[in-house]
C-alpha positions as semicolon CSV with decimal commas, in nm:
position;residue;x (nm);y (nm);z (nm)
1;X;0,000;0,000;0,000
2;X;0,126;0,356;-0,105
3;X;0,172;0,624;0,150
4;X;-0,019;0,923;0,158
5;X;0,189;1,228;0,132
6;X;0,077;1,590;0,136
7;X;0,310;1,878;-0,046
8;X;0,196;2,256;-0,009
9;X;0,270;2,418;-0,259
10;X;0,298;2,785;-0,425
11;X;0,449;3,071;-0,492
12;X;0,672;3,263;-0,223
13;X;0,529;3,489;0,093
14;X;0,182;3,299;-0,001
15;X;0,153;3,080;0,338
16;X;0,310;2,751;0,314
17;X;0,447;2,721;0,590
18;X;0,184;2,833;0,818
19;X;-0,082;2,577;0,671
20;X;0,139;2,283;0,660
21;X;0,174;2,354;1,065
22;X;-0,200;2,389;1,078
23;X;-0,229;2,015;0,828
24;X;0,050;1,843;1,091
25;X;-0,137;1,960;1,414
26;X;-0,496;1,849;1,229
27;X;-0,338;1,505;1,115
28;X;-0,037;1,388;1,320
29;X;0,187;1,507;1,073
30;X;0,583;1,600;1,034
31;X;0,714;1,883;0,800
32;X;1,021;1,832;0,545
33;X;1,108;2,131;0,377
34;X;1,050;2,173;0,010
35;X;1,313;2,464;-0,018
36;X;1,627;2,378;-0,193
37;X;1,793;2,682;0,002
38;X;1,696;2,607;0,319
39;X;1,908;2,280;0,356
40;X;2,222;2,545;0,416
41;X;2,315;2,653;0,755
42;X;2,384;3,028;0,857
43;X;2,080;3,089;0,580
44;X;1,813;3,145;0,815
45;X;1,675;3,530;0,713
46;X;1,719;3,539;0,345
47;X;1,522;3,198;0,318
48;X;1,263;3,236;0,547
49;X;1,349;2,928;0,734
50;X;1,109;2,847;0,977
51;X;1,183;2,900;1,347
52;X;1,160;2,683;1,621
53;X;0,884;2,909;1,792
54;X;0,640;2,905;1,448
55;X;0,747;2,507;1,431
56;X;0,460;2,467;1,738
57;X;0,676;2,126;1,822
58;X;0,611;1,982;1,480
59;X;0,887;1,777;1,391
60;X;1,051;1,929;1,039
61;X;1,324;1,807;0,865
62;X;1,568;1,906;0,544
63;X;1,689;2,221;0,730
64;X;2,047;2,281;0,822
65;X;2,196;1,984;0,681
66;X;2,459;2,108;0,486
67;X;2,742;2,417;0,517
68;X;2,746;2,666;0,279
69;X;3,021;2,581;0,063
70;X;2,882;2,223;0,022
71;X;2,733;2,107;-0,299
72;X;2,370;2,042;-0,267
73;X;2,185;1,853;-0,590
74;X;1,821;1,760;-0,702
75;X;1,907;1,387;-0,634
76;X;2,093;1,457;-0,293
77;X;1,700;1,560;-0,237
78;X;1,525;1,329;-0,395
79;X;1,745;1,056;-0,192
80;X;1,725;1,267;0,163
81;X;1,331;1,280;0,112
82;X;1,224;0,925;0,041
83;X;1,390;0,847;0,338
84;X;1,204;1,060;0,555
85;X;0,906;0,998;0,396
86;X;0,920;0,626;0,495
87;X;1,040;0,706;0,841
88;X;0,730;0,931;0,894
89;X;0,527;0,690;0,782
90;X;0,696;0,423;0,950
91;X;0,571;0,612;1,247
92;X;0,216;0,586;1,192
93;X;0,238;0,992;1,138
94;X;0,145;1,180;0,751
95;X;0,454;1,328;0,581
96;X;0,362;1,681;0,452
97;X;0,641;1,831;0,209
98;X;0,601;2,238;0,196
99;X;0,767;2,411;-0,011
100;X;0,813;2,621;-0,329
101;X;1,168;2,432;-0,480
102;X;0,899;2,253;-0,744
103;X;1,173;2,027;-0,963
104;X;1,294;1,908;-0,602
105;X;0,916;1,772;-0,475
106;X;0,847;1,700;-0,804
107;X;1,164;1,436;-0,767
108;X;1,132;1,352;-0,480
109;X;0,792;1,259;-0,513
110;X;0,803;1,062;-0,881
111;X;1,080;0,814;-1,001
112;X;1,322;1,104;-1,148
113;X;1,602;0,875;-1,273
114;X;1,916;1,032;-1,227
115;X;2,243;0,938;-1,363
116;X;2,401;0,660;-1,133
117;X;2,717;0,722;-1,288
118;X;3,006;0,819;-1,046
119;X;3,247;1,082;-1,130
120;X;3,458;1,027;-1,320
121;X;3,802;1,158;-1,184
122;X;4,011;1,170;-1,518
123;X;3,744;1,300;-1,704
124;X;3,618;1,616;-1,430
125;X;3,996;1,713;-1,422
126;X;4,038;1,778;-1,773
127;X;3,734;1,966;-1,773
128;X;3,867;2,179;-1,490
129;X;4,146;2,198;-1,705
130;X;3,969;2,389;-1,990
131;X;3,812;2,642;-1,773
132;X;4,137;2,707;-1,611
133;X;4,312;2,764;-1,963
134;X;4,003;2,852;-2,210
135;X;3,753;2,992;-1,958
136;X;3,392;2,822;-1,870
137;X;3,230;2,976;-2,225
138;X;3,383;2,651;-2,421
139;X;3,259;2,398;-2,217
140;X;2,952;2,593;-2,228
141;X;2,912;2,611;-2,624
142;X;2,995;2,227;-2,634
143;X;2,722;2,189;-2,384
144;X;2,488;2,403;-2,618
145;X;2,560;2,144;-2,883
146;X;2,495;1,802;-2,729
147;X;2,213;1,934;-2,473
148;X;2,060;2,295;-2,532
149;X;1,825;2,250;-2,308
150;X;2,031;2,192;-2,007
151;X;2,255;2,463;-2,132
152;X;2,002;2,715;-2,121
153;X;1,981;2,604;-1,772
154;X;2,326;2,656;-1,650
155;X;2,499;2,945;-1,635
156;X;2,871;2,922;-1,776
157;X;3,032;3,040;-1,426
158;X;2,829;2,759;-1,207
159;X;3,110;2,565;-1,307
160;X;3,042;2,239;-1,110
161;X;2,726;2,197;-1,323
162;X;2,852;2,258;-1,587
163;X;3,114;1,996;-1,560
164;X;2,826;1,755;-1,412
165;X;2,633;1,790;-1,731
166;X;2,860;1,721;-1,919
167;X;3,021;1,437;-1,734
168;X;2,661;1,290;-1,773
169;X;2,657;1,271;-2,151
170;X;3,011;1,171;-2,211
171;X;3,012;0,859;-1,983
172;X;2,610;0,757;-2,044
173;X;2,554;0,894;-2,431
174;X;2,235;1,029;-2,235
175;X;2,170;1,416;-2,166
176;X;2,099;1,546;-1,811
177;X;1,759;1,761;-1,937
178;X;1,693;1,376;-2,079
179;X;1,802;1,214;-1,679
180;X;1,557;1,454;-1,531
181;X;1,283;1,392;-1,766
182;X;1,191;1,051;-1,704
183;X;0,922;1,017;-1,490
184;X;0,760;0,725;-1,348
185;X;0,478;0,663;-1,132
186;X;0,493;0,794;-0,820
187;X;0,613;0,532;-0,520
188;X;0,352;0,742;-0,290
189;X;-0,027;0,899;-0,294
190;X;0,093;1,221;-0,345
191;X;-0,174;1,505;-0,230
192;X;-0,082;1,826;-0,335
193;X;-0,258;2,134;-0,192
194;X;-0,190;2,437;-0,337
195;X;-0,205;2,845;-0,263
196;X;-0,248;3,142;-0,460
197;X;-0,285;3,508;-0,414
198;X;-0,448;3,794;-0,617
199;X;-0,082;3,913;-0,819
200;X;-0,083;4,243;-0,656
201;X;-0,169;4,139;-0,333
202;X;0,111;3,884;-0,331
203;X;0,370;4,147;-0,446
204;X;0,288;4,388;-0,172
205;X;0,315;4,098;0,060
206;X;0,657;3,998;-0,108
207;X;0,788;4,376;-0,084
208;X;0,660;4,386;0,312
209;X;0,836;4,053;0,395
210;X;1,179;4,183;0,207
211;X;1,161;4,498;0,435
212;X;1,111;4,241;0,779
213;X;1,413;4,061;0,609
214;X;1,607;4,354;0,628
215;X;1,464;4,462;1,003
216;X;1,594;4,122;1,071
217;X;1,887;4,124;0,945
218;X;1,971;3,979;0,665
219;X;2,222;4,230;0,531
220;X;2,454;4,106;0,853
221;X;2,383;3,730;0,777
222;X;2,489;3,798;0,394
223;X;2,793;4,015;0,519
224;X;2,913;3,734;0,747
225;X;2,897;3,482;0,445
226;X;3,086;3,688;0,248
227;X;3,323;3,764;0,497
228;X;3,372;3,380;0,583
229;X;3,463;3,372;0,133
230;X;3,140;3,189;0,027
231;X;3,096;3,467;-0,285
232;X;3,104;3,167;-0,538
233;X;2,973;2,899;-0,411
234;X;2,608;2,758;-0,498
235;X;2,445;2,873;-0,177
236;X;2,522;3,210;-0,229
237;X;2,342;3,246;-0,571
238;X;2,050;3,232;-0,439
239;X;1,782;3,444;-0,387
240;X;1,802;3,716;-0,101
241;X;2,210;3,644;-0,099
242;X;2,331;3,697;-0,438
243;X;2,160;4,077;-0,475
244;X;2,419;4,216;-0,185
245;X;2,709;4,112;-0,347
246;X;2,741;4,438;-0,529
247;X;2,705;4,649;-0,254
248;X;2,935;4,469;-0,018
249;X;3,152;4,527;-0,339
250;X;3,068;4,902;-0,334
251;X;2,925;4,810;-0,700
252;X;2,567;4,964;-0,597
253;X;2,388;5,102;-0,305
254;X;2,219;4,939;-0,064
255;X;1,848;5,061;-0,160
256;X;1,947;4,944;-0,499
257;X;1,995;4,573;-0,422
258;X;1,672;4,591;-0,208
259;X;1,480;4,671;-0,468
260;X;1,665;4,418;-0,691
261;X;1,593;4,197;-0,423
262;X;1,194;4,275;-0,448
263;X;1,211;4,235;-0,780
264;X;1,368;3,888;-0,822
265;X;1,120;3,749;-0,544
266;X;0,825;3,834;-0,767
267;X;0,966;3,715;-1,086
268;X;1,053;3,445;-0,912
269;X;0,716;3,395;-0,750
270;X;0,528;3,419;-1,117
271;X;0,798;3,091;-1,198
272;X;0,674;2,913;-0,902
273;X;0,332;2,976;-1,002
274;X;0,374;2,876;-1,405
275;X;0,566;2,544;-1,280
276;X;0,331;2,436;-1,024
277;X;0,035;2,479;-1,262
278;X;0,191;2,301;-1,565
279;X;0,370;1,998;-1,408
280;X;0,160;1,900;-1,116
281;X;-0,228;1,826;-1,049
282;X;-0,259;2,051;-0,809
283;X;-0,578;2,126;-0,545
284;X;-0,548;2,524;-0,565
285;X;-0,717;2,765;-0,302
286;X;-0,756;3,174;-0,339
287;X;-0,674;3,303;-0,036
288;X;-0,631;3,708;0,097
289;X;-0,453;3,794;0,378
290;X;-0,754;3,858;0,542
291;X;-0,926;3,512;0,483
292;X;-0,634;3,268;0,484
293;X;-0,685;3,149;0,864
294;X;-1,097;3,058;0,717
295;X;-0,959;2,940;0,405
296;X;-0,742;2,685;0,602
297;X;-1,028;2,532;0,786
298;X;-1,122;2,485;0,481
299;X;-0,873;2,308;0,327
300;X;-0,803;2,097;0,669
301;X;-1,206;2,012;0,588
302;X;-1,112;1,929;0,208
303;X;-0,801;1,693;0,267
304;X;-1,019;1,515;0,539
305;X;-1,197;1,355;0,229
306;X;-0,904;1,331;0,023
307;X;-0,725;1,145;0,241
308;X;-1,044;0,899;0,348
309;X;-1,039;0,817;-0,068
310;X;-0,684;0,730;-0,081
């Protein structure tokens, strides 16, 4: 028999976290972030990272498992998750994944089959090799050739992806974008319960939670990243990190990367939004900041009879 798994999911600021607190008090559940940033430690602000107050003694998992400077991938995720998801289970209690990463919970939830090659040692050295001597834009162009798709993915200085994808195609003859395609059926009974806002609403509510980011703190969280030399690595190109990098460079002001900041949080919420409605059958619910506590009840009412029919 499957197990019954619940992801929330939408776009950023909208409320995920609150209601999957409100779904693991309602159904003995435990949480397991669906954030692909918030696996980093010393990235609390700039992700949003639930706190151990808001957690309610819920138990939540996928946070703080790795440092900054290490490596983090869609199948370290996919592998992390299915774990937890049978260990939740195991315990008579309801996974619930919430989150907005969507290729992550969409992996993690459906048989993604990821290369099970191992590096190849030779092979990633002489690729270092070429961006040492030739710079990263001739690996890139080759990668254009034998998979534009992934190319179009990767930028030419995230060079450990860039080597990865094309590790994966010399040593298999298959592409990555072709890896991360095939989908199965899913080993669970995935429920996914999804939130959306009115656009402008949501903006505003992005905006106000980027200026309680920076009453926080986040500019002294970024500043002590930098400081400790994590510029390049992967964790630091992410959203809320990567816009402060000119100004601790005294490239641009401070109100400029804010508002850089607000910006890529609602282009990045509209991607959230397109993804979740084209790849996943989602259950989607309107809610306002005003109504969201009544629109949970009734979504805690909805997945009641979801649930029964699984």
């Amino acid at each position: 028999m499957k197990q019954n798994v619940v992801a929330v999911v939408g776009p950023t600021a909208v409320g995920k976290t609150k209601l999957s607190i409100e779904i693991a008090k309602s159904f003995h559940g435990e949480v397991i972030s669906g954030d692909s940033m918030q696996v980093y430690q010393g990235m609390d602000i700039g992700t949003a990272k639930i706190t151990n107050t808001q957690m309610q003694g819920i138990p939540h998992y996928m946070l703080d498992i790795k440092k900054p400077d290490e490596a983090f991938s869609v199948a370290d995720y996919q592998t992390y998750v299915q774990q937890y998801i049978d260990q939740i289970s195991g315990n008579s209690h309801l996974p619930i994944i919430a989150g907005g990463s969507g290729l992550y919970i969409q992996a993690a939830l459906y048989n993604y089959n990821f290369s099970e090659q191992r590096r190849d040692k030779q092979l990633t050295e002489q690729l270092e090799k070429v961006i040492q001597t030739e710079g990263p834009y001739t690996l890139h162009n080759y990668l254009k050739k034998v998979d534009p798709e992934q190319a179009k993915k990767i930028h030419p200085n995230n060079h450990r992806r860039l080597i990865r994808a094309i590790e994966i195609y010399e040593t298999t003859g298959k592409t990555m974008s072709g890896n991360t395609r095939e989908q199965g059926q899913s080993p669970f009974n995935p429920v996914f319960i999804g939130l959306e806002m009115e656009r402008q609403l949501l903006y505003h509510r992005i905006n106000e939670r980027v200026d309680r980011m920076m009453e926080q703190g986040l500019l002294e969280e970024v500043k002590n990243l930098y400081s400790l030399g994590f510029e390049n690595e992967q964790s630091m190109r992410g959203i809320g990190y990567k816009e402060f990098i000119p100004y601790l460079k005294g490239e641009q002001s401070l109100e400029a990367s804010i508002d850089v900041l607000k910006r890529n949080s609602r282009r990045f919420a509209k991607r959230q939004y397109t993804w979740f409605k084209n790849k996943m059958n989602v259950h989607w619910y309107t809610v306002t900041p005003d109504s969201i506590d009544e629109k949970f009840r009734t979504i805690l009412n909805d997945l009641a009879g979801i649930l029964e029919e699984k």
